[in-house]
Tab-separated table of C-alpha atoms in Angstrom:
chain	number	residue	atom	x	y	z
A	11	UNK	CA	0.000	0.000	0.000
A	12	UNK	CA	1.305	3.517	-0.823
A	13	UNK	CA	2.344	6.130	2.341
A	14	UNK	CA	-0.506	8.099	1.685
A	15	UNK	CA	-2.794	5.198	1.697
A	16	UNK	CA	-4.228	6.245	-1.424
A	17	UNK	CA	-2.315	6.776	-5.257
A	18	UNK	CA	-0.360	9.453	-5.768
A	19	UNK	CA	-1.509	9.627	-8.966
A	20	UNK	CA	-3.050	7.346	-11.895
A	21	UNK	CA	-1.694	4.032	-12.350
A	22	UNK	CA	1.231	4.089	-14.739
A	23	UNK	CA	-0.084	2.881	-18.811
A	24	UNK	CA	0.850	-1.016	-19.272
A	25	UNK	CA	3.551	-1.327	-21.430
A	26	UNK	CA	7.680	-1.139	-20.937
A	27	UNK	CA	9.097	0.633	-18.035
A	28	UNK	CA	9.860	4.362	-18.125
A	29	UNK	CA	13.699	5.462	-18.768
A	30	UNK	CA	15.383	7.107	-15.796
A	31	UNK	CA	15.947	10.209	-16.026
A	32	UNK	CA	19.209	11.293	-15.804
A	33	UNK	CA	18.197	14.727	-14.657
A	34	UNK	CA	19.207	16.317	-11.272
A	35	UNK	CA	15.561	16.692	-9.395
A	36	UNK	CA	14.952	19.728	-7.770
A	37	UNK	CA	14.639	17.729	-4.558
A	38	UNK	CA	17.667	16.062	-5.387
A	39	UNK	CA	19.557	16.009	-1.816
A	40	UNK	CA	16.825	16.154	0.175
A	41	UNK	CA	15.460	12.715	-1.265
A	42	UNK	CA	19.221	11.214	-1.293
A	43	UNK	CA	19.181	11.806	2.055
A	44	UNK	CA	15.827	10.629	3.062
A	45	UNK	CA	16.483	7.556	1.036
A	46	UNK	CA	20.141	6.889	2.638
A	47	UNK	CA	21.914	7.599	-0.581
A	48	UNK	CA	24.881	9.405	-1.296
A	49	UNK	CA	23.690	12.692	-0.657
A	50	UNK	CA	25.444	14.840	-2.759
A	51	UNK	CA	22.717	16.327	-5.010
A	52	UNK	CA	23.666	14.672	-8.172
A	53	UNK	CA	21.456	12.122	-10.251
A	54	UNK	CA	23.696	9.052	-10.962
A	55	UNK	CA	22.268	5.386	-12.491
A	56	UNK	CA	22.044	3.889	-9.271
A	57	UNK	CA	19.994	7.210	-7.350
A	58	UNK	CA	17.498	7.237	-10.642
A	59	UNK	CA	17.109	3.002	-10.110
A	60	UNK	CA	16.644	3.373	-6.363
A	61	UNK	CA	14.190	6.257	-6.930
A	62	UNK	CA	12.247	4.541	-9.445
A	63	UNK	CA	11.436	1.793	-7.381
A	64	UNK	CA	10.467	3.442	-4.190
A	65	UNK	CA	8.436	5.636	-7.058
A	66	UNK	CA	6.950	2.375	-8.075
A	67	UNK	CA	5.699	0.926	-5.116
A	68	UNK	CA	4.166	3.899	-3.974
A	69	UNK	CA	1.943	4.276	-7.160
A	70	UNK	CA	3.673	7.439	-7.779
A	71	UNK	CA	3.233	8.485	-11.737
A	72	UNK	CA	5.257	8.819	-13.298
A	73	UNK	CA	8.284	6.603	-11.976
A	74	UNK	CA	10.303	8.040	-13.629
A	75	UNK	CA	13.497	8.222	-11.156
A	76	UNK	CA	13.411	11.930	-11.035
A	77	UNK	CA	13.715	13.481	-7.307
A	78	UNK	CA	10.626	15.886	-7.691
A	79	UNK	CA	8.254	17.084	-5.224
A	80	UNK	CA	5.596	14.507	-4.670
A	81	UNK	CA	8.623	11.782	-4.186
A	82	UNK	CA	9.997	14.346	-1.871
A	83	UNK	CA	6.559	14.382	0.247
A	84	UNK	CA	5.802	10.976	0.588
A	85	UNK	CA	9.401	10.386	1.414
A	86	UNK	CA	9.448	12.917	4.355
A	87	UNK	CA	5.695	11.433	5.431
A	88	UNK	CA	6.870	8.028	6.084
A	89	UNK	CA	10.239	9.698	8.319
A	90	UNK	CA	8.022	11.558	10.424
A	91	UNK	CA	5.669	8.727	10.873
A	92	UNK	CA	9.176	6.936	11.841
A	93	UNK	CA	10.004	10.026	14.045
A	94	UNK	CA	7.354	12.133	14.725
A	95	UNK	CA	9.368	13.526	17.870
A	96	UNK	CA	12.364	15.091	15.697
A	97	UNK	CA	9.269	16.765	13.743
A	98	UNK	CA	9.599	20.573	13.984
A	99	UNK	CA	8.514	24.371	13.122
A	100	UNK	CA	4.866	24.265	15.221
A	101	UNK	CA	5.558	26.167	17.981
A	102	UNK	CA	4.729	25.127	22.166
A	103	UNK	CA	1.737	25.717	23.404
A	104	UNK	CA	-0.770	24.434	26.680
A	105	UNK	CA	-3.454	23.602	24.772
A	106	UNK	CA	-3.833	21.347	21.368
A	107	UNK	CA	-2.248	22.644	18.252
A	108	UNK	CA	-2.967	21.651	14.405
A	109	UNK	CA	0.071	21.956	12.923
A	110	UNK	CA	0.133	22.193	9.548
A	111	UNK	CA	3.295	21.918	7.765
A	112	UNK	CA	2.905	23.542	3.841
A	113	UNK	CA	6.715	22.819	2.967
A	114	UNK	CA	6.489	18.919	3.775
A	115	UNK	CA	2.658	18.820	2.960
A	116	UNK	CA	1.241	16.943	6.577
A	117	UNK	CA	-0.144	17.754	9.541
A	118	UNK	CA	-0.209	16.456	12.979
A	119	UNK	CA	-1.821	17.520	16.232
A	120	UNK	CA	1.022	18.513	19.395
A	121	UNK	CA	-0.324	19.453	22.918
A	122	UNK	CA	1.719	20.206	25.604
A	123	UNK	CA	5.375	19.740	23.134
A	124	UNK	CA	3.917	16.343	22.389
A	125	UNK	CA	2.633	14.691	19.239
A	126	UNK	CA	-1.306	13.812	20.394
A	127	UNK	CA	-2.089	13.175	16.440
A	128	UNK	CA	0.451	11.855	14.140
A	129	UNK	CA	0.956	13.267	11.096
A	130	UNK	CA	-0.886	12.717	8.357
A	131	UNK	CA	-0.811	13.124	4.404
A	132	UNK	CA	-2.051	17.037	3.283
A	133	UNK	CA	-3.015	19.035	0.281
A	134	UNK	CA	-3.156	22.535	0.595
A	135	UNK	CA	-3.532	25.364	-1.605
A	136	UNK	CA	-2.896	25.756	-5.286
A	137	UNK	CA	0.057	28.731	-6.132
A	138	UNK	CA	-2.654	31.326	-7.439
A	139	UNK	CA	-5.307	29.780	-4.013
A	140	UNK	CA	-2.566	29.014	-1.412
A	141	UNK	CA	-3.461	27.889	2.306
A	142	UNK	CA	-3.482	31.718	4.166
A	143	UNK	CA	-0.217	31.086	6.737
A	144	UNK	CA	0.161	32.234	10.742
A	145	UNK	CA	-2.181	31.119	14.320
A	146	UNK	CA	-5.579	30.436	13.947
A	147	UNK	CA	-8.272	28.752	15.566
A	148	UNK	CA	-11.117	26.149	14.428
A	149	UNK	CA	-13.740	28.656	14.435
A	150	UNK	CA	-16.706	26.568	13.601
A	151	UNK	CA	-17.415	22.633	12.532
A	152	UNK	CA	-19.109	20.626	10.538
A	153	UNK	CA	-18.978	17.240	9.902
A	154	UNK	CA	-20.922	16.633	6.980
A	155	UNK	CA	-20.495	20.394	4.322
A	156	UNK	CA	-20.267	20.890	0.749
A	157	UNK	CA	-19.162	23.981	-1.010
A	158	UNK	CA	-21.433	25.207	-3.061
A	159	UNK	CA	-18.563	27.549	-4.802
A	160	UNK	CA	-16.513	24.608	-5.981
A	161	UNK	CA	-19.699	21.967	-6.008
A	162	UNK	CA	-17.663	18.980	-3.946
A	163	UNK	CA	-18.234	17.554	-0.461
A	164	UNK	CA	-16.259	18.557	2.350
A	165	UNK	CA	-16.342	15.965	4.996
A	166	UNK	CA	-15.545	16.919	8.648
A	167	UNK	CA	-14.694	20.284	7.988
A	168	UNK	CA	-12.888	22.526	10.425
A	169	UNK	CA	-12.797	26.212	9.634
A	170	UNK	CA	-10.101	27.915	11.042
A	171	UNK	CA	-9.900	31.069	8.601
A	172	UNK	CA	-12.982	32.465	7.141
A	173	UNK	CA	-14.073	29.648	4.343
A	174	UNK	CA	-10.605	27.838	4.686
A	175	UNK	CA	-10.782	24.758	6.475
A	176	UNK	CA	-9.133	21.349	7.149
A	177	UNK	CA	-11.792	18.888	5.653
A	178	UNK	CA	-11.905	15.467	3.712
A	179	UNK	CA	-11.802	14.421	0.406
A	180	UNK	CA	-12.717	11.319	-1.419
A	181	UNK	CA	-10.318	11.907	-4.525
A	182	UNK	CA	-7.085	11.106	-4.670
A	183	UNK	CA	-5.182	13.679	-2.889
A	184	UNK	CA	-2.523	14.398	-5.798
A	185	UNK	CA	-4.863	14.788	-8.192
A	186	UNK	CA	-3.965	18.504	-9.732
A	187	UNK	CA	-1.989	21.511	-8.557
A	188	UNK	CA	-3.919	21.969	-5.288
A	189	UNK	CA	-6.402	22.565	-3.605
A	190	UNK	CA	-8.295	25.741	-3.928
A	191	UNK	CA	-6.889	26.938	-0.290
A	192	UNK	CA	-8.298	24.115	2.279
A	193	UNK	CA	-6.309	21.865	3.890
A	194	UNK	CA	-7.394	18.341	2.104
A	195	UNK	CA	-6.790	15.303	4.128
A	196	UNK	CA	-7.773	11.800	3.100
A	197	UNK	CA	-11.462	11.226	4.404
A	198	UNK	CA	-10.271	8.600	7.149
A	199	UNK	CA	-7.818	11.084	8.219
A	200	UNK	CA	-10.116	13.899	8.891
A	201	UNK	CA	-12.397	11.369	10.778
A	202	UNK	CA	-9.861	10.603	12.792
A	203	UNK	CA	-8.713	14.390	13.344
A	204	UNK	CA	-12.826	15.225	13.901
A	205	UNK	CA	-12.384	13.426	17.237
A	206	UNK	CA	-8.722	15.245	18.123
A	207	UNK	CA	-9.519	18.538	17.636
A	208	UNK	CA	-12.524	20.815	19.073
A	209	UNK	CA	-13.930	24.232	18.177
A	210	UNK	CA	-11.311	27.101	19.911
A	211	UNK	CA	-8.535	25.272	19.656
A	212	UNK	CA	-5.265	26.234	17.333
A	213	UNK	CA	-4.218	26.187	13.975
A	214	UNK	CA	-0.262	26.986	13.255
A	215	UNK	CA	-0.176	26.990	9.831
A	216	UNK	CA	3.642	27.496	8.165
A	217	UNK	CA	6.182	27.066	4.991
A	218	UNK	CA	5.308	27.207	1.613
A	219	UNK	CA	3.758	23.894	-0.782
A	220	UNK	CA	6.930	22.356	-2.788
A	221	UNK	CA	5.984	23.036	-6.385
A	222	UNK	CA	3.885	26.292	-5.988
């Protein structure tokens, strides 16, 4: 089963295998690193194979060896679900934070400098519809919404700035450039962070989604 626990994107055409690409990725180091390779930013046969087949059995399209974003995210999901104590960025507080990390695309739920909710797979705003940034608080909830605006359900929605919320989706989450400024989490997800979270409590929202 993928990270995510859904696709990251369509399943690959039958047919022969894509070529690796031979290009640096512009997440090069980072997934060297992430990966245990030789980090030292520079596509070689043996990075591209490696990648590809981490690609592959994560039903990431296309698997095509190249260190680009989405490889990037779903890398750094499954090390903070390995370590979500060296996770970082939300700051301290008493009371229940969302934290809701753009750059790495997840969130997870710390109260009291410990992780309460572990992180969990994200999609967040589109470049020209990004996710607004800074502290917030779920301002109102509802479990069962749909937007009228964008015609599409939004399951267990949690508002925390004006019409943006943290809600579920039934589609894959990969599908596209973004949402259209919510904070899309698979639909089991968001059940799960319905029961976490309650109306008052904060929203740290930080960093900037890798592509946009």
């Amino acid at each position: 089963m993928p990270a995510y626990g859904v696709a990251l994107a369509p399943p690959a055409p039958t047919g022969a295998p894509l070529k690796c690409s031979t290009a640096d990725g512009p997440y090069q180091r980072q997934v060297e690193e992430l990966m245990g390779l030789q980090a030292d930013g520079s596509q070689s046969p043996a990075d591209c194979e490696a990648i590809q087949k981490y690609q592959e059995s994560q039903l990431i399209v296309p698997a095509d060896g190249s260190a680009g974003p989405i490889t990037y995210t779903a890398l750094y999901w499954d090390w903070a679900q390995n370590y979500p104590e060296k996770l970082s960025g939300c700051p301290q507080r008493e009371g229940r934070v969302a934290c809701v990390d753009l750059g790495h695309q997840i969130l997870w739920v710390a109260s009291k400098g410990k992780v309460a909710f572990t992180p969990v797979a994200i999609r967040s705003g589109r470049a020209e519809l990004p996710t607004r940034t800074g502290w917030f608080r779920v301002e109102r909830r509802k479990e069962d919404d749909w937007s009228t605006l964008y015609n599409s359900p939004m399951t267990y929605s949690q508002y925390f700035s004006g019409g943006q919320a943290i809600h579920g989706v039934y589609n894959n989450l990969y599908e596209g450039p973004g949402s259209h400024g919510c904070v899309n989490l698979r639909h089991a997800d968001a059940q799960r962070l319905w029961s976490t979270l309650q109306q008052g409590d904060a929203v740290y929202v930080w960093g900037k989604k890798p592509g946009a």
